[in-house]
Amino acid sequence: MKTIVIDGLGLIGGSIALVIRKQWPDHQIFGVDVNHNSLVSAQSSGIIDGGFPRLQDIAAAADVIILATPVRIILDHMDQLADMRLKPGVIVTDVGSTKQQIMVKAKRLTGKGINFIGGHPMAGSHKTTISAARANLFQSAYYFLITDTLSDQNAVKDLQSLLSGLHVKWQLVSAARHDRIVAQISHLPHIIASGLVNMSQDEFSQSPLSLRLAAGGFRSITRIASSDPEMWTDILLSNSDTIVDKIDKFSDRLGQIRQAIVSSDHEAIHDYFHQAKITRDSINAQAAAHDPNFYDLFINIPDRVGAIAQVTHILAEAKINLVNIHILEIREEVDGVLQLSFSNQQDLTRAKDELRQHGLSVVRGE
Ligand SMILES: NC(=O)C1=CN([C@@H]2O[C@H](COP(=O)(O)OP(=O)(O)OC[C@H]3O[C@@H](n4cnc5c(N)ncnc54)[C@H](O)[C@@H]3O)[C@@H](O)[C@H]2O)C=CC1
Ligand SMILES: O=C(O)C(=O)Cc1ccc(O)cc1
């Protein structure tokens, strides 16, 4: 039995708590949060054994402390932990979206013999608070572990074992490289999405209907603009140099496509979209070919109207919960392949049996 303390019982902390509770029912889990309602709701639904308003109230009892507040608070709480007497051998980890400032601060903790393991799950949502938490949030996602302080391999193994129910793909990387990667694929996109929404709001301030007319493209590229402003302020301010560099490079690219339009450069404009299409298409193809999820089933799907609906209907009738569905290829007059993701082996096996009984053929997923 271990005592786990989760500091910040929101979307990420709450989802991790759900997974640990399910996989390790004997562990004690305590939550820390300034939001009293989150603690009450987590305790009444049995996700935690007790709640505290401040980390100092419970940190000394912990075998593992998971810091899951916004980044600025994580940094603050690392200072608090460095000033406290913690259990010998305690593991402290965090889930913050930026890593360099956190790993600088980690030196104070490791200097005191505390095992600090920087972490960052590359999964989440624009939604916040424990009400949005779910146990399969991280299923098949990448989870960065930061190599700067990974000296004690046993501590790393213990943490990976504790979190094995997340079903993530561990990715070891330095803090500097981490922050460069996420500036490009996460931070810049969030800035662009919010800028686009703000610009559209200003443009249409006199005609609110126009914004509601937005089609799927606008909605999908701006979904993340609904994310939490506090969290994103902290992220931008804790990775500022790299993000400023990315903004400058993106501005250059906007300048290039602007110039191509001004000079009616058909080839340059076509190239802009063509290059992006090739890369974007390949993301899905690569993920499916080289990176199968944990409980994936690949089935042949005939090219006829209603074929996919038939599959989802069979699974719904059998009360099998589908986590994700992905069309890998359906070309005219050629059978396609459907990638079906489940949250556990039992659902996968049952799905395979049900679909076979209905005459569908399994390509992969034994
Ligand atoms: N939302 C996402 O998709 C992802 C977020 N992250 C990182 O995870 C961390 C948590 O994010 P979310 O769970 O999304 O946010 P959230 O807003 O759902 O949860 C944060 C929780 O921290 C609590 N909190 C705030 N100040 C506190 C304090 N002084 N003491 C104790 N609790 C406090 C809040 O009341 C809230 O319950 C952030 O550092 C974020 O950068 C990492 C991966 C994905
Ligand atoms: O909602 C989305 O698509 C996200 O991008 C979620 C997210 C937010 C912050 C992170 O550090 C990692 C993932």
Tab-separated table of C-alpha atoms and ligand atoms in Angstrom:
chain	number	residue	atom	x	y	z
A	1	MET	CA	0.000	0.000	0.000
A	2	LYS	CA	1.338	3.420	-0.978
A	3	THR	CA	0.178	6.926	-0.216
A	4	ILE	CA	-0.284	9.010	-3.335
A	5	VAL	CA	-0.862	12.765	-3.133
A	6	ILE	CA	-2.279	14.542	-6.172
A	7	ASP	CA	-1.860	18.304	-6.033
A	8	GLY	CA	-4.427	19.901	-8.345
A	9	LEU	CA	-7.420	17.668	-8.789
A	10	GLY	CA	-8.561	19.015	-12.148
A	11	LEU	CA	-8.786	17.430	-15.591
A	12	ILE	CA	-5.309	15.872	-15.531
A	13	GLY	CA	-4.924	15.231	-11.777
A	14	GLY	CA	-8.478	13.854	-11.580
A	15	SER	CA	-7.973	11.564	-14.587
A	16	ILE	CA	-4.728	10.202	-13.121
A	17	ALA	CA	-6.497	9.660	-9.777
A	18	LEU	CA	-9.238	7.661	-11.528
A	19	VAL	CA	-6.680	5.396	-13.203
A	20	ILE	CA	-4.634	4.782	-10.040
A	21	ARG	CA	-7.787	4.095	-8.020
A	22	LYS	CA	-8.944	1.528	-10.573
A	23	GLN	CA	-5.594	-0.254	-10.936
A	24	TRP	CA	-4.323	-0.008	-7.338
A	25	PRO	CA	-7.380	-0.114	-5.071
A	26	ASP	CA	-5.163	-0.654	-1.997
A	27	HIS	CA	-3.245	2.592	-2.431
A	28	GLN	CA	-4.384	5.611	-0.456
A	29	ILE	CA	-5.031	8.635	-2.641
A	30	PHE	CA	-5.236	12.153	-1.218
A	31	GLY	CA	-6.182	15.193	-3.250
A	32	VAL	CA	-5.043	18.778	-2.728
A	33	ASP	CA	-6.989	21.609	-4.306
A	34	VAL	CA	-7.971	25.206	-3.600
A	35	ASN	CA	-11.349	24.346	-5.063
A	36	HIS	CA	-13.239	22.780	-2.176
A	37	ASN	CA	-16.035	21.485	-4.433
A	38	SER	CA	-13.579	19.407	-6.476
A	39	LEU	CA	-12.327	17.703	-3.323
A	40	VAL	CA	-15.847	17.029	-2.052
A	41	SER	CA	-17.000	15.590	-5.371
A	42	ALA	CA	-13.844	13.427	-5.739
A	43	GLN	CA	-14.179	12.066	-2.228
A	44	SER	CA	-17.906	11.386	-2.468
A	45	SER	CA	-17.390	9.428	-5.693
A	46	GLY	CA	-14.570	7.440	-4.065
A	47	ILE	CA	-11.750	8.691	-6.301
A	48	ILE	CA	-9.799	10.006	-3.297
A	49	ASP	CA	-9.666	9.002	0.356
A	50	GLY	CA	-9.386	12.562	1.620
A	51	GLY	CA	-8.873	16.149	0.499
A	52	PHE	CA	-6.761	19.076	1.701
A	53	PRO	CA	-6.657	22.757	0.766
A	54	ARG	CA	-2.842	23.038	0.963
A	55	LEU	CA	-0.010	20.735	-0.110
A	56	GLN	CA	1.801	21.232	3.232
A	57	ASP	CA	-1.151	19.564	4.995
A	58	ILE	CA	-0.399	16.116	3.536
A	59	ALA	CA	2.907	16.094	1.576
A	60	ALA	CA	4.926	14.575	4.449
A	61	ALA	CA	2.810	11.386	4.360
A	62	ALA	CA	3.316	10.791	0.633
A	63	ASP	CA	5.284	8.067	-1.146
A	64	VAL	CA	4.471	9.726	-4.464
A	65	ILE	CA	3.453	13.360	-5.084
A	66	ILE	CA	1.947	14.287	-8.450
A	67	LEU	CA	1.936	18.032	-9.153
A	68	ALA	CA	-0.984	18.773	-11.493
A	69	THR	CA	-1.799	22.457	-11.008
A	70	PRO	CA	-1.088	25.221	-13.573
A	71	VAL	CA	2.672	25.606	-14.212
A	72	ARG	CA	3.171	28.759	-12.077
A	73	ILE	CA	1.674	26.962	-9.072
A	74	ILE	CA	3.767	23.823	-9.763
A	75	LEU	CA	6.912	25.999	-9.545
A	76	ASP	CA	5.658	27.552	-6.313
A	77	HIS	CA	4.827	24.196	-4.772
A	78	MET	CA	8.236	22.768	-5.699
A	79	ASP	CA	9.746	25.518	-3.515
A	80	GLN	CA	7.386	24.553	-0.703
A	81	LEU	CA	8.390	20.891	-1.005
A	82	ALA	CA	12.091	21.796	-0.937
A	83	ASP	CA	11.502	23.497	2.421
A	84	MET	CA	9.653	20.523	3.924
A	85	ARG	CA	10.739	17.246	5.464
A	86	LEU	CA	9.381	14.547	3.159
A	87	LYS	CA	9.463	10.736	3.418
A	88	PRO	CA	12.835	9.222	2.458
A	89	GLY	CA	12.626	7.826	-1.091
A	90	VAL	CA	9.598	9.947	-2.008
A	91	ILE	CA	9.000	10.392	-5.734
A	92	VAL	CA	7.818	13.817	-6.879
A	93	THR	CA	6.576	14.203	-10.436
A	94	ASP	CA	4.636	16.839	-12.376
A	95	VAL	CA	2.453	17.015	-15.475
A	96	GLY	CA	3.140	20.625	-16.490
A	97	SER	CA	3.040	21.547	-20.187
A	98	THR	CA	6.463	23.247	-20.147
A	99	LYS	CA	9.582	21.738	-18.676
A	100	GLN	CA	12.701	23.941	-18.630
A	101	GLN	CA	11.768	26.197	-15.703
A	102	ILE	CA	10.461	23.200	-13.771
A	103	MET	CA	13.674	21.237	-14.319
A	104	VAL	CA	15.788	24.184	-13.150
A	105	LYS	CA	13.709	24.284	-9.978
A	106	ALA	CA	14.002	20.482	-9.676
A	107	LYS	CA	17.709	20.857	-8.851
A	108	ARG	CA	16.726	22.174	-5.426
A	109	LEU	CA	14.707	19.015	-4.793
A	110	THR	CA	17.229	16.533	-6.154
A	111	GLY	CA	19.897	18.342	-4.079
A	112	LYS	CA	17.908	17.277	-1.046
A	113	GLY	CA	17.800	13.649	-2.141
A	114	ILE	CA	14.236	13.800	-3.512
A	115	ASN	CA	13.539	11.804	-6.689
A	116	PHE	CA	12.096	14.389	-9.044
A	117	ILE	CA	10.793	13.092	-12.377
A	118	GLY	CA	9.541	15.725	-14.794
A	119	GLY	CA	6.617	14.505	-16.883
A	120	HIS	CA	4.076	15.700	-19.444
A	121	PRO	CA	1.212	13.637	-20.884
A	122	MET	CA	0.504	14.684	-24.486
A	123	ALA	CA	-3.204	14.236	-24.083
A	124	GLY	CA	-5.885	16.360	-22.596
A	125	SER	CA	-8.674	18.599	-23.640
A	126	HIS	CA	-9.899	22.180	-23.828
A	127	LYS	CA	-12.154	21.270	-20.898
A	128	THR	CA	-10.996	21.745	-17.313
A	129	THR	CA	-11.839	20.598	-13.761
A	130	ILE	CA	-12.459	17.176	-12.346
A	131	SER	CA	-15.917	17.070	-13.939
A	132	ALA	CA	-14.172	16.477	-17.304
A	133	ALA	CA	-11.767	13.832	-15.926
A	134	ARG	CA	-11.892	10.320	-17.374
A	135	ALA	CA	-9.855	7.161	-16.971
A	136	ASN	CA	-9.160	6.689	-20.693
A	137	LEU	CA	-7.998	10.265	-21.324
A	138	PHE	CA	-4.385	9.194	-21.906
A	139	GLN	CA	-5.017	5.911	-23.714
A	140	SER	CA	-2.248	5.414	-26.328
A	141	ALA	CA	-0.981	8.986	-25.984
A	142	TYR	CA	2.692	9.889	-25.661
A	143	TYR	CA	3.895	10.779	-22.169
A	144	PHE	CA	7.186	12.681	-21.935
A	145	LEU	CA	9.619	11.895	-19.145
A	146	ILE	CA	12.378	14.457	-18.841
A	147	THR	CA	15.872	13.018	-18.872
A	148	ASP	CA	17.586	15.924	-17.046
A	149	THR	CA	17.064	14.338	-13.602
A	150	LEU	CA	16.471	10.672	-14.394
A	151	SER	CA	19.317	9.292	-12.293
A	152	ASP	CA	17.475	6.714	-10.173
A	153	GLN	CA	16.213	4.045	-12.578
A	154	ASN	CA	14.245	2.309	-9.826
A	155	ALA	CA	12.256	5.479	-9.155
A	156	VAL	CA	11.480	5.756	-12.879
A	157	LYS	CA	10.336	2.131	-12.989
A	158	ASP	CA	8.184	2.634	-9.881
A	159	LEU	CA	6.509	5.687	-11.399
A	160	GLN	CA	5.930	3.936	-14.737
A	161	SER	CA	4.446	0.983	-12.895
A	162	LEU	CA	2.151	3.227	-10.815
A	163	LEU	CA	0.941	4.923	-14.014
A	164	SER	CA	0.860	1.825	-16.228
A	165	GLY	CA	-2.951	1.914	-16.243
A	166	LEU	CA	-2.789	5.146	-18.235
A	167	HIS	CA	-1.655	2.992	-21.202
A	168	VAL	CA	0.658	5.677	-22.531
A	169	LYS	CA	3.739	5.468	-24.718
A	170	TRP	CA	6.691	6.755	-22.702
A	171	GLN	CA	8.979	9.166	-24.509
A	172	LEU	CA	12.270	10.220	-22.915
A	173	VAL	CA	13.528	13.665	-23.898
A	174	SER	CA	15.532	16.567	-22.452
A	175	ALA	CA	13.699	19.609	-21.091
A	176	ALA	CA	15.157	21.889	-23.765
A	177	ARG	CA	14.092	19.610	-26.614
A	178	HIS	CA	10.690	19.065	-25.020
A	179	ASP	CA	9.984	22.785	-24.903
A	180	ARG	CA	11.036	23.248	-28.530
A	181	ILE	CA	8.766	20.399	-29.673
A	182	VAL	CA	5.683	21.531	-27.789
A	183	ALA	CA	6.189	25.193	-28.763
A	184	GLN	CA	5.706	24.071	-32.374
A	185	ILE	CA	2.945	21.488	-32.091
A	186	SER	CA	0.971	22.757	-29.115
A	187	HIS	CA	1.749	26.311	-28.000
A	188	LEU	CA	1.839	28.062	-31.400
A	189	PRO	CA	-1.409	26.321	-32.512
A	190	HIS	CA	-3.156	27.532	-29.351
A	191	ILE	CA	-2.012	31.106	-30.001
A	192	ILE	CA	-3.193	30.943	-33.608
A	193	ALA	CA	-6.567	29.406	-32.690
A	194	SER	CA	-7.300	32.096	-30.111
A	195	GLY	CA	-6.068	34.874	-32.421
A	196	LEU	CA	-8.396	33.644	-35.140
A	197	VAL	CA	-11.378	33.629	-32.785
A	198	ASN	CA	-10.543	37.095	-31.420
A	199	MET	CA	-10.117	38.504	-34.935
A	200	SER	CA	-13.396	36.974	-36.107
A	201	GLN	CA	-15.210	38.338	-33.073
A	202	ASP	CA	-13.885	41.858	-33.820
A	203	GLU	CA	-14.692	41.605	-37.525
A	204	PHE	CA	-18.238	40.457	-36.803
A	205	SER	CA	-18.964	42.586	-33.748
A	206	GLN	CA	-21.867	44.219	-35.588
A	207	SER	CA	-23.279	40.948	-36.952
A	208	PRO	CA	-23.044	38.106	-34.394
A	209	LEU	CA	-24.852	35.766	-36.793
A	210	SER	CA	-21.746	35.640	-39.030
A	211	LEU	CA	-19.703	33.861	-36.374
A	212	ARG	CA	-22.429	31.293	-35.843
A	213	LEU	CA	-22.313	30.556	-39.585
A	214	ALA	CA	-18.795	29.142	-39.197
A	215	ALA	CA	-18.495	25.704	-40.762
A	216	GLY	CA	-16.585	22.620	-39.624
A	217	GLY	CA	-13.155	23.910	-40.644
A	218	PHE	CA	-13.334	26.989	-38.440
A	219	ARG	CA	-14.742	24.955	-35.590
A	220	SER	CA	-12.045	22.268	-35.705
A	221	ILE	CA	-9.113	24.674	-36.017
A	222	THR	CA	-10.442	26.817	-33.123
A	223	ARG	CA	-11.660	24.142	-30.655
A	224	ILE	CA	-8.606	24.657	-28.480
A	225	ALA	CA	-9.434	28.365	-28.124
A	226	SER	CA	-11.916	27.182	-25.479
A	227	SER	CA	-8.995	26.115	-23.239
A	228	ASP	CA	-8.357	27.577	-19.799
A	229	PRO	CA	-6.816	31.109	-19.975
A	230	GLU	CA	-4.967	30.723	-16.640
A	231	MET	CA	-3.269	27.527	-17.744
A	232	TRP	CA	-2.271	28.987	-21.119
A	233	THR	CA	-0.954	32.250	-19.660
A	234	ASP	CA	1.389	30.170	-17.503
A	235	ILE	CA	2.450	28.039	-20.477
A	236	LEU	CA	3.323	31.013	-22.700
A	237	LEU	CA	5.233	32.796	-19.944
A	238	SER	CA	7.247	29.699	-19.061
A	239	ASN	CA	8.383	28.989	-22.643
A	240	SER	CA	8.544	32.551	-23.896
A	241	ASP	CA	11.795	32.673	-25.924
A	242	THR	CA	10.984	29.604	-27.983
A	243	ILE	CA	7.383	30.676	-28.524
A	244	VAL	CA	8.414	34.180	-29.670
A	245	ASP	CA	10.749	32.528	-32.173
A	246	LYS	CA	7.883	30.325	-33.445
A	247	ILE	CA	5.585	33.364	-33.788
A	248	ASP	CA	8.250	35.147	-35.864
A	249	LYS	CA	8.728	32.134	-38.116
A	250	PHE	CA	4.991	31.751	-38.565
A	251	SER	CA	4.681	35.467	-39.415
A	252	ASP	CA	7.322	34.940	-42.116
A	253	ARG	CA	5.248	32.113	-43.559
A	254	LEU	CA	2.123	34.264	-43.562
A	255	GLY	CA	4.187	36.926	-45.323
A	256	GLN	CA	5.227	34.421	-48.005
A	257	ILE	CA	1.701	33.236	-48.758
A	258	ARG	CA	0.517	36.868	-48.690
A	259	GLN	CA	3.152	37.732	-51.304
A	260	ALA	CA	2.194	34.752	-53.446
A	261	ILE	CA	-1.427	35.921	-53.457
A	262	VAL	CA	-0.518	39.544	-54.216
A	263	SER	CA	1.594	38.435	-57.184
A	264	SER	CA	-0.961	35.815	-58.331
A	265	ASP	CA	1.729	33.129	-58.064
A	266	HIS	CA	-0.435	30.097	-58.800
A	267	GLU	CA	2.417	27.629	-58.330
A	268	ALA	CA	3.501	29.008	-54.931
A	269	ILE	CA	-0.053	28.989	-53.618
A	270	HIS	CA	-0.644	25.458	-54.881
A	271	ASP	CA	2.636	24.353	-53.302
A	272	TYR	CA	1.680	25.855	-49.955
A	273	PHE	CA	-1.437	23.685	-49.770
A	274	HIS	CA	0.073	20.656	-51.498
A	275	GLN	CA	3.024	20.354	-49.086
A	276	ALA	CA	0.715	20.721	-46.094
A	277	LYS	CA	-1.694	18.113	-47.444
A	278	ILE	CA	1.054	15.533	-47.948
A	279	THR	CA	2.352	16.048	-44.400
A	280	ARG	CA	-1.079	16.163	-42.754
A	281	ASP	CA	-2.261	13.030	-44.563
A	282	SER	CA	0.891	11.205	-43.497
A	283	ILE	CA	0.339	11.891	-39.784
A	284	ASN	CA	-2.676	9.577	-39.665
A	285	ALA	CA	-1.132	6.991	-41.963
A	286	GLN	CA	2.074	6.807	-39.881
A	287	ALA	CA	0.161	6.571	-36.638
A	288	ALA	CA	-1.826	3.636	-37.920
A	289	ALA	CA	1.037	1.788	-39.562
A	290	HIS	CA	3.808	2.175	-36.991
A	291	ASP	CA	2.077	3.094	-33.834
A	292	PRO	CA	-0.901	0.868	-33.168
A	293	ASN	CA	-2.767	1.669	-30.000
A	294	PHE	CA	-2.919	-0.808	-27.164
A	295	TYR	CA	-6.264	-2.447	-27.883
A	296	ASP	CA	-6.772	-1.913	-31.589
A	297	LEU	CA	-8.674	-4.022	-34.036
A	298	PHE	CA	-8.287	-3.553	-37.793
A	299	ILE	CA	-11.139	-4.870	-39.913
A	300	ASN	CA	-11.883	-4.929	-43.609
A	301	ILE	CA	-14.781	-2.763	-44.488
A	302	PRO	CA	-16.665	-3.117	-47.770
A	303	ASP	CA	-17.168	-0.030	-49.924
A	304	ARG	CA	-20.925	0.314	-49.569
A	305	VAL	CA	-23.266	2.814	-47.999
A	306	GLY	CA	-23.926	2.084	-44.335
A	307	ALA	CA	-20.950	-0.273	-43.833
A	308	ILE	CA	-19.450	1.774	-40.992
A	309	ALA	CA	-22.852	2.290	-39.404
A	310	GLN	CA	-23.283	-1.498	-39.425
A	311	VAL	CA	-20.042	-1.924	-37.451
A	312	THR	CA	-20.962	0.663	-34.811
A	313	HIS	CA	-24.455	-0.822	-34.595
A	314	ILE	CA	-23.085	-4.340	-33.946
A	315	LEU	CA	-20.836	-3.009	-31.182
A	316	ALA	CA	-23.605	-0.904	-29.633
A	317	GLU	CA	-25.990	-3.892	-29.612
A	318	ALA	CA	-23.335	-5.951	-27.815
A	319	LYS	CA	-22.803	-3.038	-25.387
A	320	ILE	CA	-19.109	-2.815	-26.256
A	321	ASN	CA	-17.619	0.606	-25.629
A	322	LEU	CA	-15.660	1.975	-28.590
A	323	VAL	CA	-12.980	4.525	-27.622
A	324	ASN	CA	-12.113	5.618	-31.146
A	325	ILE	CA	-12.885	4.796	-34.760
A	326	HIS	CA	-10.636	5.680	-37.634
A	327	ILE	CA	-11.096	5.126	-41.381
A	328	LEU	CA	-7.673	4.186	-42.759
A	329	GLU	CA	-8.570	3.900	-46.385
A	330	ILE	CA	-11.726	3.666	-48.369
A	331	ARG	CA	-11.276	4.127	-52.063
A	332	GLU	CA	-14.005	3.689	-54.585
A	333	GLU	CA	-14.632	0.028	-55.392
A	334	VAL	CA	-11.855	-1.083	-53.023
A	335	ASP	CA	-12.449	-2.414	-49.556
A	336	GLY	CA	-11.176	-0.139	-46.825
A	337	VAL	CA	-9.775	-0.744	-43.375
A	338	LEU	CA	-11.305	0.474	-40.134
A	339	GLN	CA	-9.173	0.945	-37.035
A	340	LEU	CA	-11.280	0.386	-33.916
A	341	SER	CA	-9.777	1.290	-30.522
A	342	PHE	CA	-10.976	-0.199	-27.254
A	343	SER	CA	-9.983	0.520	-23.660
A	344	ASN	CA	-9.178	-3.080	-22.667
A	345	GLN	CA	-8.394	-6.561	-24.009
A	346	GLN	CA	-11.789	-7.977	-23.025
A	347	ASP	CA	-13.696	-5.419	-25.135
A	348	LEU	CA	-11.317	-6.044	-28.053
A	349	THR	CA	-11.826	-9.827	-27.909
A	350	ARG	CA	-15.599	-9.547	-27.636
A	351	ALA	CA	-15.697	-7.043	-30.512
A	352	LYS	CA	-13.655	-9.377	-32.696
A	353	ASP	CA	-16.026	-12.290	-32.000
A	354	GLU	CA	-19.154	-10.204	-32.618
A	355	LEU	CA	-17.868	-8.710	-35.878
A	356	ARG	CA	-16.720	-12.106	-37.172
A	357	GLN	CA	-20.127	-13.587	-36.413
A	358	HIS	CA	-21.588	-10.865	-38.638
A	359	GLY	CA	-19.288	-11.832	-41.506
A	360	LEU	CA	-16.678	-9.095	-41.149
A	361	SER	CA	-13.022	-10.048	-41.545
A	362	VAL	CA	-10.306	-9.057	-39.121
A	363	VAL	CA	-7.050	-7.813	-40.653
A	364	ARG	CA	-5.067	-7.392	-37.428
A	365	GLY	CA	-5.692	-7.292	-33.682
A	366	GLU	CA	-5.138	-10.755	-32.278
B	1	LIG	N1	-5.477	20.414	-20.076
B	1	LIG	C1	-4.668	19.670	-20.765
B	1	LIG	O1	-5.060	19.218	-21.816
B	1	LIG	C2	-3.304	19.370	-20.265
B	1	LIG	C3	-2.756	20.046	-19.205
B	1	LIG	N2	-1.500	19.756	-18.760
B	1	LIG	C4	-0.936	20.446	-17.614
B	1	LIG	O2	-1.556	19.872	-16.483
B	1	LIG	C5	-1.713	20.843	-15.464
B	1	LIG	C6	-3.161	20.835	-14.992
B	1	LIG	O3	-4.003	21.160	-16.069
B	1	LIG	P1	-5.560	20.785	-16.075
B	1	LIG	O4	-5.785	19.578	-15.250
B	1	LIG	O5	-5.978	20.807	-17.485
B	1	LIG	O6	-6.171	22.048	-15.356
B	1	LIG	P2	-7.460	22.122	-14.403
B	1	LIG	O7	-7.799	23.563	-14.323
B	1	LIG	O8	-8.513	21.175	-14.842
B	1	LIG	O9	-6.892	21.630	-13.009
B	1	LIG	C7	-5.994	22.357	-12.241
B	1	LIG	C8	-6.426	22.212	-10.807
B	1	LIG	O10	-5.468	22.877	-9.962
B	1	LIG	C9	-6.169	23.516	-8.928
B	1	LIG	N3	-5.343	24.555	-8.337
B	1	LIG	C10	-5.093	25.795	-8.801
B	1	LIG	N4	-4.306	26.452	-7.931
B	1	LIG	C11	-4.047	25.615	-6.920
B	1	LIG	C12	-3.289	25.722	-5.707
B	1	LIG	N5	-2.632	26.835	-5.388
B	1	LIG	N6	-3.249	24.641	-4.898
B	1	LIG	C13	-3.924	23.506	-5.189
B	1	LIG	N7	-4.679	23.357	-6.308
B	1	LIG	C14	-4.726	24.404	-7.163
B	1	LIG	C15	-7.427	24.029	-9.606
B	1	LIG	O11	-8.441	24.330	-8.661
B	1	LIG	C16	-7.784	22.867	-10.512
B	1	LIG	O12	-8.643	21.943	-9.880
B	1	LIG	C17	-1.209	22.156	-16.038
B	1	LIG	O13	0.101	22.388	-15.578
B	1	LIG	C18	-1.215	21.928	-17.523
B	1	LIG	O14	-0.218	22.703	-18.149
B	1	LIG	C19	-0.748	18.739	-19.332
B	1	LIG	C20	-1.252	18.020	-20.376
B	1	LIG	C21	-2.558	18.300	-20.952
B	2	LIG	O1	-7.167	19.665	-26.427
B	2	LIG	C1	-6.147	19.468	-27.085
B	2	LIG	O2	-6.185	19.085	-28.269
B	2	LIG	C2	-4.824	19.686	-26.499
B	2	LIG	O3	-3.915	20.093	-27.174
B	2	LIG	C3	-4.669	19.316	-25.069
B	2	LIG	C4	-3.330	19.601	-24.484
B	2	LIG	C5	-3.127	20.788	-23.810
B	2	LIG	C6	-1.910	21.037	-23.205
B	2	LIG	C7	-0.912	20.096	-23.264
B	2	LIG	O4	0.269	20.339	-22.665
B	2	LIG	C8	-1.090	18.887	-23.920
B	2	LIG	C9	-2.320	18.640	-24.516
